[in-house]
Tab-separated table of C-alpha atoms in Angstrom:
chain	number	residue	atom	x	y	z
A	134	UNK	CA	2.825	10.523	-19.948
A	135	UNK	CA	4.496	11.508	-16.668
A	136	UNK	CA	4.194	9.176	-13.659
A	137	UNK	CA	4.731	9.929	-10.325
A	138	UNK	CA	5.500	6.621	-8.518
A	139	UNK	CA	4.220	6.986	-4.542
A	140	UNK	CA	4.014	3.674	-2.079
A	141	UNK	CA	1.620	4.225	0.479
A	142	UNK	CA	2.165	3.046	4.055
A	143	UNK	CA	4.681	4.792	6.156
A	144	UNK	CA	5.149	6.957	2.747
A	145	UNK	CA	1.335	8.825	2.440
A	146	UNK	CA	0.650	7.556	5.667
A	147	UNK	CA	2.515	8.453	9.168
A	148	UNK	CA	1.797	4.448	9.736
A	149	UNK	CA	1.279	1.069	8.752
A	150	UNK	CA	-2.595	0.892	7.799
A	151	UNK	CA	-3.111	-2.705	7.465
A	152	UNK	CA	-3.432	-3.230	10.817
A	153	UNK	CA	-5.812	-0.817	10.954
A	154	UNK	CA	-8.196	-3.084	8.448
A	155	UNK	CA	-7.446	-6.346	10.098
A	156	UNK	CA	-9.188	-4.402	13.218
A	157	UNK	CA	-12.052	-2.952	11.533
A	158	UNK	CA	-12.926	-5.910	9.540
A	159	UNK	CA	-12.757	-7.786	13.375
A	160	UNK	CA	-15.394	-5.438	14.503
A	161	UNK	CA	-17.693	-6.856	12.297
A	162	UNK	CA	-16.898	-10.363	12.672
A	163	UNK	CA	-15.335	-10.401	15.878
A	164	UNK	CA	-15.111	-14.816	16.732
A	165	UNK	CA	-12.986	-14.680	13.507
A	166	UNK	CA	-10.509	-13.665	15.617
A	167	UNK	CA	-9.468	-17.486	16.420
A	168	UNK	CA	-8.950	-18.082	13.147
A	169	UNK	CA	-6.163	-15.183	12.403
A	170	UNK	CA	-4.222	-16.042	16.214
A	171	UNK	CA	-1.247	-17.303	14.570
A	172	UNK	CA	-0.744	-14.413	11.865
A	173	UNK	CA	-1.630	-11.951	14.738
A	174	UNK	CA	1.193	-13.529	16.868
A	175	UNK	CA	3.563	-12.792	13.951
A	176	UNK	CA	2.759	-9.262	13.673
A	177	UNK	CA	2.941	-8.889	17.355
A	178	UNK	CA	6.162	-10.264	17.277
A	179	UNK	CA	7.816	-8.803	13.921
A	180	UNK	CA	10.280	-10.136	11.873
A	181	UNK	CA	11.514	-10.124	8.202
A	182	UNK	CA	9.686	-8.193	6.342
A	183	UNK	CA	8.754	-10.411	3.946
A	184	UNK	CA	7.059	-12.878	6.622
A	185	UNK	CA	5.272	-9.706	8.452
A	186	UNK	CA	4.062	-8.724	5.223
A	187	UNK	CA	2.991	-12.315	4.192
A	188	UNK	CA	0.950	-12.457	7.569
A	189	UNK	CA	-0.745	-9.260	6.911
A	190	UNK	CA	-2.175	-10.890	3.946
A	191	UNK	CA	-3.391	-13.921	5.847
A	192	UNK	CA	-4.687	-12.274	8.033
A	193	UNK	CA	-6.982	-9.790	5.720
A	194	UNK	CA	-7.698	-12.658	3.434
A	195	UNK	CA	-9.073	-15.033	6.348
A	196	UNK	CA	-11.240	-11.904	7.554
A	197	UNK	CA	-12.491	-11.358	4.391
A	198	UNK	CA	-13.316	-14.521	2.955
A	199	UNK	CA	-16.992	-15.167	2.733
A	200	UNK	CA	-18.056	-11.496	2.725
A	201	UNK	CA	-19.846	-10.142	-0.684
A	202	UNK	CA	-18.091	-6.507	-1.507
A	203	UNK	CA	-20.959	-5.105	0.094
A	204	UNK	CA	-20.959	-6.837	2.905
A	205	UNK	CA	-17.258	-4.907	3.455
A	206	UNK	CA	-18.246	-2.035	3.143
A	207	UNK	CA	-18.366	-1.094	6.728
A	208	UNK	CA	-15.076	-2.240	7.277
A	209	UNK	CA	-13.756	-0.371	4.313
A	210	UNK	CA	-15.825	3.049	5.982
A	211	UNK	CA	-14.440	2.654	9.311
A	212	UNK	CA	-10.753	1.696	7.770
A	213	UNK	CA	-10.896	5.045	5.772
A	214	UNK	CA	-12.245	7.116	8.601
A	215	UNK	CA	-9.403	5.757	11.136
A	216	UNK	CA	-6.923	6.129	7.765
A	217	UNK	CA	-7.663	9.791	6.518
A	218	UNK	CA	-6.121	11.407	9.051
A	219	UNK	CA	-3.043	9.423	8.987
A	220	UNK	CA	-2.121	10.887	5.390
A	221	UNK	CA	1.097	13.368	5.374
A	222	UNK	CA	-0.181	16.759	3.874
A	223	UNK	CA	3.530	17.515	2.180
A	224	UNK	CA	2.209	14.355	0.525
A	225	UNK	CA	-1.392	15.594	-0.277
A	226	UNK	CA	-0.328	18.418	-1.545
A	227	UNK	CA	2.510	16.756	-3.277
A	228	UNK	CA	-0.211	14.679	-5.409
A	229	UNK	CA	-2.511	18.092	-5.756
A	230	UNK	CA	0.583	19.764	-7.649
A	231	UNK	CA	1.680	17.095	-9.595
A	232	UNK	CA	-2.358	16.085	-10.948
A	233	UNK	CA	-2.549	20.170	-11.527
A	234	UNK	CA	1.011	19.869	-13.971
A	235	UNK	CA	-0.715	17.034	-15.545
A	236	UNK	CA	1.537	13.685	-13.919
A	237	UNK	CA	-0.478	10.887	-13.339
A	238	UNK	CA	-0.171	9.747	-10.004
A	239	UNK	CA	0.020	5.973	-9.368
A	240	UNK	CA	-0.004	4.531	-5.667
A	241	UNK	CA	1.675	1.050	-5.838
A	242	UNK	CA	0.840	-0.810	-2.148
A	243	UNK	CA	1.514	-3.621	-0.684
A	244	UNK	CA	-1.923	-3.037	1.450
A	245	UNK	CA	-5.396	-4.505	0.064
A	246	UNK	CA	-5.873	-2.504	-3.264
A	247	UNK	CA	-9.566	-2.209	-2.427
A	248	UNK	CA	-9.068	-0.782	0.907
A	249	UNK	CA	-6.600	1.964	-0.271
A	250	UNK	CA	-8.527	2.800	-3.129
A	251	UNK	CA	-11.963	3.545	-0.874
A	252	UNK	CA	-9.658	5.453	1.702
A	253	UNK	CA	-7.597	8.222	-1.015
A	254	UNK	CA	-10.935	7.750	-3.170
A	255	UNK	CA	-11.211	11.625	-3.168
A	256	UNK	CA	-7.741	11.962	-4.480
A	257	UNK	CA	-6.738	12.456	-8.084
A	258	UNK	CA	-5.094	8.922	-7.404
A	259	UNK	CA	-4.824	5.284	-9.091
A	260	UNK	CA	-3.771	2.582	-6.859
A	261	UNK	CA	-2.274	-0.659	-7.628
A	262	UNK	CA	-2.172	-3.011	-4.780
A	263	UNK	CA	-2.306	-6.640	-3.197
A	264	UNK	CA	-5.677	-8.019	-5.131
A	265	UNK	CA	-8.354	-10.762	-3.088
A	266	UNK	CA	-9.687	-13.184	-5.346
A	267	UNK	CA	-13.444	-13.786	-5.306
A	268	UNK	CA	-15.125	-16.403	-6.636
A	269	UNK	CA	-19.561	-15.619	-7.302
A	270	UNK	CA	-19.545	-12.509	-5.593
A	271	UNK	CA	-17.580	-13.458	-2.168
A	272	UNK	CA	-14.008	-13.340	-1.209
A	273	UNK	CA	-12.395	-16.825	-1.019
A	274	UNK	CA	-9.762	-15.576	0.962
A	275	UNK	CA	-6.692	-16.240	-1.088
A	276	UNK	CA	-4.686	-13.842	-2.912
A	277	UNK	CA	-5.476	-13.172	-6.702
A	278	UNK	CA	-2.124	-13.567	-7.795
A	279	UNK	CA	0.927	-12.364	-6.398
A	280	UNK	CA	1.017	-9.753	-3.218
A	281	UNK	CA	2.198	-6.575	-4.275
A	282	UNK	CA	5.276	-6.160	-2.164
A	283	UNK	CA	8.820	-5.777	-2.814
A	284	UNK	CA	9.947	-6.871	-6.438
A	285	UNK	CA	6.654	-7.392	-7.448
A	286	UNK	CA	5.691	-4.289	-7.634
A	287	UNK	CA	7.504	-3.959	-11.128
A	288	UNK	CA	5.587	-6.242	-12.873
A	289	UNK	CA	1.990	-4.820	-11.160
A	290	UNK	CA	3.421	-0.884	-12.617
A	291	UNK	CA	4.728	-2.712	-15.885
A	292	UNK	CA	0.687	-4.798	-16.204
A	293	UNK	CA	-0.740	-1.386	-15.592
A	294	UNK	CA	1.481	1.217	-18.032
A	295	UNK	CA	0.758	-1.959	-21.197
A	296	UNK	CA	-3.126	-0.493	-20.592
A	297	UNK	CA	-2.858	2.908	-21.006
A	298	UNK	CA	-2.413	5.285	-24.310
A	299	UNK	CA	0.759	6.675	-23.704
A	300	UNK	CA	4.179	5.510	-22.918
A	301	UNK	CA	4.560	6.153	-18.964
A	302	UNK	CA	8.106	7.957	-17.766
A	303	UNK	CA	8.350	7.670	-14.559
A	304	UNK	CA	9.857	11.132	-13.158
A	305	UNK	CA	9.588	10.462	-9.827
A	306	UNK	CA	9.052	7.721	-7.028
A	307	UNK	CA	8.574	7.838	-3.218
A	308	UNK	CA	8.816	5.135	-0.266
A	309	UNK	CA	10.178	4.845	3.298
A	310	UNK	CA	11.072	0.976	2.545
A	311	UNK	CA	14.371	-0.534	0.737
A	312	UNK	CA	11.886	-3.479	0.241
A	313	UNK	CA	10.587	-0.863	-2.676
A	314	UNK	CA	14.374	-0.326	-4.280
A	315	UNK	CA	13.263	-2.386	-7.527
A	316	UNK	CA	10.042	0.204	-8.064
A	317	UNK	CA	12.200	2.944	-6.709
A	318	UNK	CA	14.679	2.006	-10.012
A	319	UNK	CA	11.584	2.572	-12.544
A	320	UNK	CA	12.039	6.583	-11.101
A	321	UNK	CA	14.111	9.244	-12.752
A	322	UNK	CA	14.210	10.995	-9.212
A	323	UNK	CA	13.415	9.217	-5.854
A	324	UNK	CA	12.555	10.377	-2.404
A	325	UNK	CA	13.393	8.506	0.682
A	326	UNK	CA	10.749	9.144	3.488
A	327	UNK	CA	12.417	7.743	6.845
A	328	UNK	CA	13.696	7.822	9.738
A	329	UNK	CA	16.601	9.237	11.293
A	330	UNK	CA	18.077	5.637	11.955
A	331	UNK	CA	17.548	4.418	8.935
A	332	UNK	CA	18.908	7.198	6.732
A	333	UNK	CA	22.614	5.875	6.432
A	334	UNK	CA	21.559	2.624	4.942
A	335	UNK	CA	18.797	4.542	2.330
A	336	UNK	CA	22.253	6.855	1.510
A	337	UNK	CA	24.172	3.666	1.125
A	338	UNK	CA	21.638	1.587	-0.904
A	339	UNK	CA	20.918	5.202	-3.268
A	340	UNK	CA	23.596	7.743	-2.725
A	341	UNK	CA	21.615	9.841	-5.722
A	342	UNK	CA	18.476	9.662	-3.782
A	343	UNK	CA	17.034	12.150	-1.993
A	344	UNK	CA	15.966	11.760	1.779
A	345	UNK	CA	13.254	13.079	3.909
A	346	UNK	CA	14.227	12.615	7.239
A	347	UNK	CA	10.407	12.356	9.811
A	348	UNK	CA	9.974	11.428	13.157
């Protein structure tokens, strides 16, 4: 079984998207907002990635927590509406081409699995993401697990190929992060989507890689 390896923000995507939920899932609760200030702050203000991306999951996980799947639903709409639009079409019509030679396509996010799923639910897609645990049919808040950023993303790929039929070979991978180097590794070929500033240390890091240089 062919795999195609694709991460999905700032890869599919022109943008970070999970700013976008944190946003939508504030419209429908909006005096949560006290409760996510001090993850907000850090994503106003940046920083390692790992502490940007840890606040991003605070953040969803606090705005989620107490809501039934249904009861997200809107959120999930209006994320997918705002979201669609924000897809690269080299990169649809990369993952039309591959489905039609038979690859199975696998998007491995660090964004709320449930949330990227609804939003490329019309694509010939599977996504493995960051998982919210839910306990009697509501979100707790708290992660199920371990986020799916950076390293482990390899053991989220590896959990997913031990369920299928065939043995995957992963041809191919795409990101515009070095935070995705150990799931870029998995890939026969990989494909660097960044940009122009960042392209000496992606050629440094993977000299064999290629590089798609956006603006």
């Amino acid at each position: 079984m062919e795999v195609l390896l694709l991460d999905f923000d700032g890869t599919m995507t022109r943008r970070d998207t999970t700013r976008i939920l944190v946003f939508s899932l504030l419209r429908q609760r909006p005096w949560r907002v006290f409760l996510v200030l001090a993850p907000l702050i850090r994503l106003a203000l940046g920083g390692r990635e790992q502490q940007v991306q840890t606040a991003k999951d605070r953040c969803v996980g606090l705005l989620l927590a107490g809501l039934s799947d249904a009861q997200a639903e809107p959120a999930l709409q209006r994320y997918r509406a705002v979201v669609s639009p924000l897809i690269r079409e080299t990169l649809l019509e990369l993952v039309k081409d591959r489905h039609a030679a038979g690859q199975t396509i696998v998007v491995v996010t660090a964004s709320a699995e449930d949330a990227v799923r609804h939003a490329i639910s019309h694509l010939p897609v599977q996504v493995l993401g960051t998982r919210f645990r839910s306990h009697q049919g509501r979100f707790t808040g708290e992660l199920e697990g371990q986020g799916c950023y950076g390293t482990a993303k390899v053991p989220f790929i590896h959990a997913w190929a031990d369920q299928q039929r065939a043995t995957a070979q992963y041809v191919e991978a795409w990101s515009d992060s070095l935070s995705d180097w150990p799931m870029m590794q998995l890939a026969a070929k990989r494909v660097w989507i960044c940009r122009e500033s960042l392209v000496a240390r992606v050629r440094e890091k993977d000299p064999e890689g290629k590089v798609v240089v956006v603006s």
